[in-house]
Short mmCIF file of C-alpha atoms in Angstrom, two decimals:
data_model
loop_
_atom_site.label_atom_id
_atom_site.label_comp_id
_atom_site.label_asym_id
_atom_site.label_seq_id
_atom_site.Cartn_x
_atom_site.Cartn_y
_atom_site.Cartn_z
CA MET A 16 -26.82 -7.97 9.77
CA PRO A 17 -23.20 -9.50 9.99
CA THR A 18 -21.29 -9.10 13.12
CA ASP A 19 -18.10 -7.20 12.91
CA ASP A 20 -15.84 -10.23 12.06
CA GLU A 21 -18.17 -11.34 9.41
CA VAL A 22 -17.86 -8.09 7.31
CA PRO A 23 -16.26 -9.33 3.99
CA VAL A 24 -13.25 -8.03 2.03
CA VAL A 25 -14.02 -7.12 -1.53
CA LEU A 26 -11.08 -6.86 -3.70
CA LEU A 27 -10.88 -5.07 -6.90
CA HIS A 28 -7.98 -5.44 -9.35
CA GLY A 29 -6.07 -3.27 -11.86
CA VAL A 30 -6.58 -2.40 -15.50
CA GLY A 31 -5.70 -5.55 -17.74
CA LEU A 32 -5.69 -7.89 -14.87
CA ASP A 33 -8.26 -10.00 -13.30
CA ARG A 34 -9.39 -11.31 -9.84
CA THR A 35 -6.59 -13.85 -9.79
CA VAL A 36 -4.12 -11.06 -9.01
CA TRP A 37 -5.49 -11.06 -5.39
CA SER A 38 -5.04 -14.99 -5.04
CA ARG A 39 -1.91 -14.40 -2.61
CA VAL A 40 -3.84 -11.97 -0.47
CA GLU A 41 -6.96 -14.16 -0.21
CA ALA A 42 -4.91 -16.99 0.90
CA LEU A 43 -3.60 -14.91 3.89
CA LEU A 44 -6.64 -13.33 4.85
CA SER A 45 -8.49 -14.81 7.85
CA ARG A 46 -12.03 -13.55 6.79
CA THR A 47 -14.27 -13.83 3.91
CA ALA A 48 -12.98 -12.26 0.82
CA SER A 49 -14.57 -11.74 -2.53
CA ALA A 50 -12.18 -10.72 -5.47
CA ILE A 51 -14.44 -9.34 -8.23
CA ASP A 52 -13.49 -9.00 -11.90
CA LEU A 53 -13.96 -5.37 -12.99
CA PRO A 54 -16.26 -4.83 -16.14
CA GLY A 55 -14.37 -5.82 -19.33
CA HIS A 56 -11.87 -8.02 -17.42
CA GLY A 57 -11.64 -11.70 -16.56
CA ALA A 58 -14.80 -13.58 -16.78
CA GLN A 59 -16.88 -10.56 -17.51
CA PRO A 60 -17.87 -9.65 -21.05
CA PRO A 61 -15.54 -7.21 -23.02
CA LEU A 62 -16.32 -3.56 -23.01
CA THR A 63 -17.60 -2.77 -26.43
CA GLY A 64 -17.60 1.16 -26.17
CA PRO A 65 -16.38 3.86 -23.77
CA THR A 66 -17.32 3.79 -20.36
CA ASP A 67 -16.73 5.74 -17.14
CA LEU A 68 -16.19 5.23 -13.52
CA ALA A 69 -19.90 5.55 -12.58
CA ALA A 70 -20.87 2.82 -14.94
CA MET A 71 -17.87 0.48 -13.41
CA ALA A 72 -18.98 1.20 -9.99
CA SER A 73 -22.56 0.40 -10.68
CA ASP A 74 -21.63 -2.85 -12.21
CA VAL A 75 -19.43 -3.75 -9.28
CA LEU A 76 -21.93 -2.80 -6.64
CA ALA A 77 -24.56 -5.20 -8.35
CA ARG A 78 -21.98 -8.15 -7.91
CA MET A 79 -20.83 -7.21 -4.44
CA PRO A 80 -21.96 -9.11 -1.24
CA ALA A 81 -24.86 -7.53 0.36
CA GLY A 82 -24.49 -5.09 3.28
CA GLN A 83 -21.12 -3.39 4.37
CA VAL A 84 -17.78 -4.50 3.05
CA HIS A 85 -14.29 -3.58 3.64
CA LEU A 86 -13.53 -2.23 0.08
CA VAL A 87 -10.03 -2.66 -1.39
CA GLY A 88 -9.09 -1.36 -4.71
CA PHE A 89 -5.77 -1.71 -6.60
CA SER A 90 -4.64 0.89 -9.39
CA LEU A 91 -7.84 1.13 -11.61
CA GLY A 92 -9.79 -0.80 -8.85
CA SER A 93 -8.93 1.94 -6.38
CA LEU A 94 -10.54 4.52 -8.47
CA VAL A 95 -13.69 2.21 -8.78
CA ALA A 96 -13.60 1.76 -5.09
CA GLN A 97 -13.43 5.38 -4.49
CA GLN A 98 -16.43 6.17 -6.71
CA ILE A 99 -18.37 3.48 -4.66
CA ALA A 100 -17.23 4.93 -1.29
CA ILE A 101 -18.54 8.41 -2.63
CA GLU A 102 -21.78 7.09 -3.92
CA GLU A 103 -22.86 4.44 -1.45
CA PRO A 104 -21.06 5.55 1.77
CA THR A 105 -23.18 3.13 4.11
CA ARG A 106 -21.93 0.10 2.04
CA VAL A 107 -18.08 0.88 2.87
CA ARG A 108 -16.84 0.03 6.29
CA SER A 109 -13.32 0.70 5.38
CA LEU A 110 -11.54 1.75 2.11
CA THR A 111 -8.09 0.80 1.11
CA CYS A 112 -6.44 2.35 -2.11
CA VAL A 113 -3.40 0.13 -3.25
CA SER A 114 -1.08 1.70 -5.66
CA SER A 115 -3.63 4.30 -6.48
CA VAL A 116 -3.16 7.37 -8.68
CA CYS A 117 -4.53 10.75 -7.54
CA ALA A 118 -4.60 14.21 -8.78
CA ARG A 119 -1.91 13.59 -11.64
CA THR A 120 0.04 16.64 -12.64
CA GLN A 121 0.20 17.64 -16.29
CA GLU A 122 3.40 15.62 -16.78
CA GLU A 123 2.04 12.57 -14.96
CA SER A 124 -1.25 12.86 -17.06
CA ALA A 125 0.74 13.12 -20.38
CA ALA A 126 2.83 9.98 -19.29
CA VAL A 127 -0.41 8.00 -18.72
CA GLN A 128 -1.93 9.32 -21.93
CA GLY A 129 1.17 7.96 -23.68
CA ARG A 130 0.74 4.61 -22.50
CA LEU A 131 -2.83 4.57 -23.65
CA GLU A 132 -1.72 5.60 -27.11
CA GLY A 133 0.93 2.98 -27.03
CA ALA A 134 -1.82 0.47 -26.33
CA GLU A 135 -3.66 1.76 -29.23
CA SER A 136 -0.82 1.29 -31.69
CA ASP A 137 0.81 -1.83 -30.38
CA PHE A 138 -1.16 -3.75 -27.75
CA ARG A 139 1.22 -6.69 -27.38
CA GLY A 140 4.32 -4.35 -26.93
CA SER A 141 2.31 -2.14 -24.54
CA MET A 142 1.76 -5.35 -22.27
CA GLU A 143 5.41 -6.23 -22.43
CA ARG A 144 6.26 -2.54 -21.40
CA ALA A 145 3.90 -2.86 -18.38
CA LEU A 146 5.74 -6.20 -17.35
CA ASP A 147 9.03 -4.22 -17.63
CA ARG A 148 7.68 -1.55 -15.19
CA TRP A 149 6.14 -4.09 -12.78
CA PHE A 150 8.88 -6.78 -12.70
CA PRO A 151 12.37 -5.37 -13.76
CA GLU A 152 14.63 -8.07 -14.82
CA ASP A 153 17.34 -7.42 -12.17
CA GLU A 154 14.87 -8.26 -9.36
CA GLY A 155 14.77 -11.84 -7.98
CA ASP A 156 11.63 -13.71 -9.14
CA SER A 157 10.81 -11.31 -11.98
CA GLU A 158 10.87 -14.03 -14.64
CA THR A 159 8.42 -16.15 -12.84
CA LEU A 160 6.10 -13.24 -12.19
CA ARG A 161 6.27 -12.16 -15.80
CA ASP A 162 5.38 -15.72 -16.92
CA GLU A 163 2.50 -15.64 -14.44
CA THR A 164 1.09 -12.31 -15.42
CA ARG A 165 1.71 -12.11 -19.23
CA PRO A 166 -1.24 -14.60 -20.13
CA VAL A 167 -3.65 -12.53 -18.01
CA LEU A 168 -2.62 -9.49 -19.92
CA LEU A 169 -2.61 -11.06 -23.29
CA ALA A 170 -6.11 -12.47 -22.69
CA ASN A 171 -7.76 -8.94 -22.92
CA ASP A 172 -9.65 -8.02 -25.77
CA PRO A 173 -7.63 -4.96 -27.09
CA ASP A 174 -10.53 -2.71 -27.70
CA SER A 175 -12.05 -3.48 -24.19
CA TYR A 176 -8.58 -2.88 -22.66
CA ARG A 177 -8.23 0.55 -24.07
CA HIS A 178 -11.65 1.42 -23.12
CA ALA A 179 -10.91 0.46 -19.46
CA TYR A 180 -7.37 2.26 -19.73
CA ALA A 181 -9.33 5.55 -20.85
CA VAL A 182 -11.03 5.38 -17.49
CA PHE A 183 -7.86 4.82 -15.65
CA ALA A 184 -6.15 7.69 -17.49
CA ALA A 185 -8.82 10.42 -16.72
CA GLY A 186 -10.59 8.97 -13.47
CA ASP A 187 -8.37 10.58 -10.97
CA ARG A 188 -9.22 14.08 -12.20
CA GLU A 189 -12.91 13.18 -12.24
CA LEU A 190 -12.58 12.16 -8.63
CA GLU A 191 -10.38 14.68 -7.32
CA SER A 192 -12.92 17.16 -6.04
CA LYS A 193 -15.15 14.53 -4.63
CA LEU A 194 -12.75 12.68 -2.50
CA ASN A 195 -13.38 14.84 0.64
CA ALA A 196 -16.99 13.26 0.69
CA ILE A 197 -15.43 9.90 1.63
CA SER A 198 -16.35 9.15 5.17
CA SER A 199 -14.82 5.71 5.66
CA PRO A 200 -11.45 5.12 7.38
CA THR A 201 -9.10 4.80 4.77
CA LEU A 202 -5.68 3.48 4.06
CA ALA A 203 -3.56 4.59 0.95
CA ILE A 204 -0.54 2.28 0.42
CA THR A 205 1.88 2.06 -2.48
CA GLY A 206 5.37 0.96 -3.28
CA GLU A 207 8.30 3.29 -2.59
CA LEU A 208 9.57 2.65 -6.27
CA ASP A 209 6.15 2.92 -8.14
CA PRO A 210 6.61 5.31 -10.92
CA GLY A 211 2.93 5.67 -11.88
CA SER A 212 1.27 5.47 -8.48
CA THR A 213 3.80 7.26 -6.48
CA PRO A 214 4.19 7.76 -2.81
CA GLU A 215 3.40 11.52 -3.48
CA MET A 216 -0.03 10.42 -4.99
CA SER A 217 -0.88 8.40 -1.65
CA GLU A 218 -0.18 11.57 0.26
CA ARG A 219 -2.44 13.52 -2.09
CA ILE A 220 -5.16 11.06 -1.18
CA ALA A 221 -4.63 11.69 2.66
CA ASN A 222 -4.77 15.32 1.82
CA ARG A 223 -8.38 14.92 0.41
CA ILE A 224 -9.84 12.00 2.21
CA PRO A 225 -10.47 12.51 5.90
CA ASP A 226 -9.31 9.85 8.31
CA THR A 227 -6.61 8.48 5.81
CA ARG A 228 -3.44 6.69 6.85
CA VAL A 229 -0.57 6.32 4.27
CA ALA A 230 1.69 3.38 4.05
CA ILE A 231 4.84 3.24 1.73
CA VAL A 232 6.16 -0.25 1.24
CA SER A 233 10.03 -0.09 1.09
CA GLY A 234 11.57 -1.30 -2.04
CA ALA A 235 8.38 -2.18 -3.65
CA ARG A 236 6.96 -1.20 -7.08
CA HIS A 237 3.31 -1.28 -8.49
CA MET A 238 2.08 -4.97 -7.91
CA LEU A 239 1.92 -5.06 -4.28
CA PRO A 240 -0.84 -7.93 -4.12
CA VAL A 241 1.66 -10.07 -6.07
CA THR A 242 5.21 -8.96 -4.74
CA HIS A 243 4.37 -8.13 -1.30
CA PRO A 244 0.97 -9.86 -0.28
CA GLU A 245 2.22 -10.53 3.29
CA VAL A 246 2.83 -6.78 3.94
CA LEU A 247 -0.25 -5.68 2.30
CA THR A 248 -2.37 -8.30 4.12
CA ASP A 249 -0.81 -7.23 7.38
CA HIS A 250 -1.85 -3.37 6.80
CA LEU A 251 -5.47 -4.55 5.61
CA ARG A 252 -5.81 -6.59 8.94
CA ALA A 253 -4.76 -3.79 10.89
CA LEU A 254 -7.29 -1.52 9.20
CA THR A 255 -10.23 -3.73 9.40
CA ASN A 256 -9.51 -4.67 13.09
CA HIS A 257 -9.23 -0.90 13.99
CA THR A 258 -12.60 -0.03 12.20
CA GLU A 259 -14.30 -2.85 13.90
CA GLY A 260 -12.73 -2.44 17.26
CA SER A 261 -13.84 1.24 17.35
CA ARG A 262 -17.68 0.27 16.82
#
């Protein structure tokens, strides 16, 4: 059984990305961290058919370090992390939901469904539109971040990406009624300007998961692990130190 300061951090990325999205955060963390590729992403085999959150969570659980972890999910990874926290509560010392969707409204669901349909008809164009949302051209180092992220997105098998995105598009509705079963201390953090994982959605998480703290990063958009790693790491450190200090 690890001591408190040996409990590792497990980092789950968003749809279309891979474990490297966490490289800046991993470099800043002072404890062991494991960034894991989601099914169908990075070094994992492409998804060859429809899947769901339960299957993705089971796959990730099999590759997580043994014992308790501080579980951190970003975007789709947050939905997978929530599923794990519901299914295996004793494995999750703390839960962090980064740029997470929750209980989308009808309008919000229609918007994400439109992006899924866009990926089905024009995969490469949908990747460029994602870069536009994440790194607007009028922001400082957007060109560098676009150039860094574009090859990761375009490395996806298009069919596999669409199977994963379908889980992202519907997973919040599947989880909504189950979130109150999560018992781990939880942080919901997102960017002030994130149009898809809005500050209101982080408040929705807090309204459903007991013992949740909300943090909104001023001026930030979706890609907090890339654009605001120091801020995100500070919040992660505060949560992990709090949960371990209270034991």
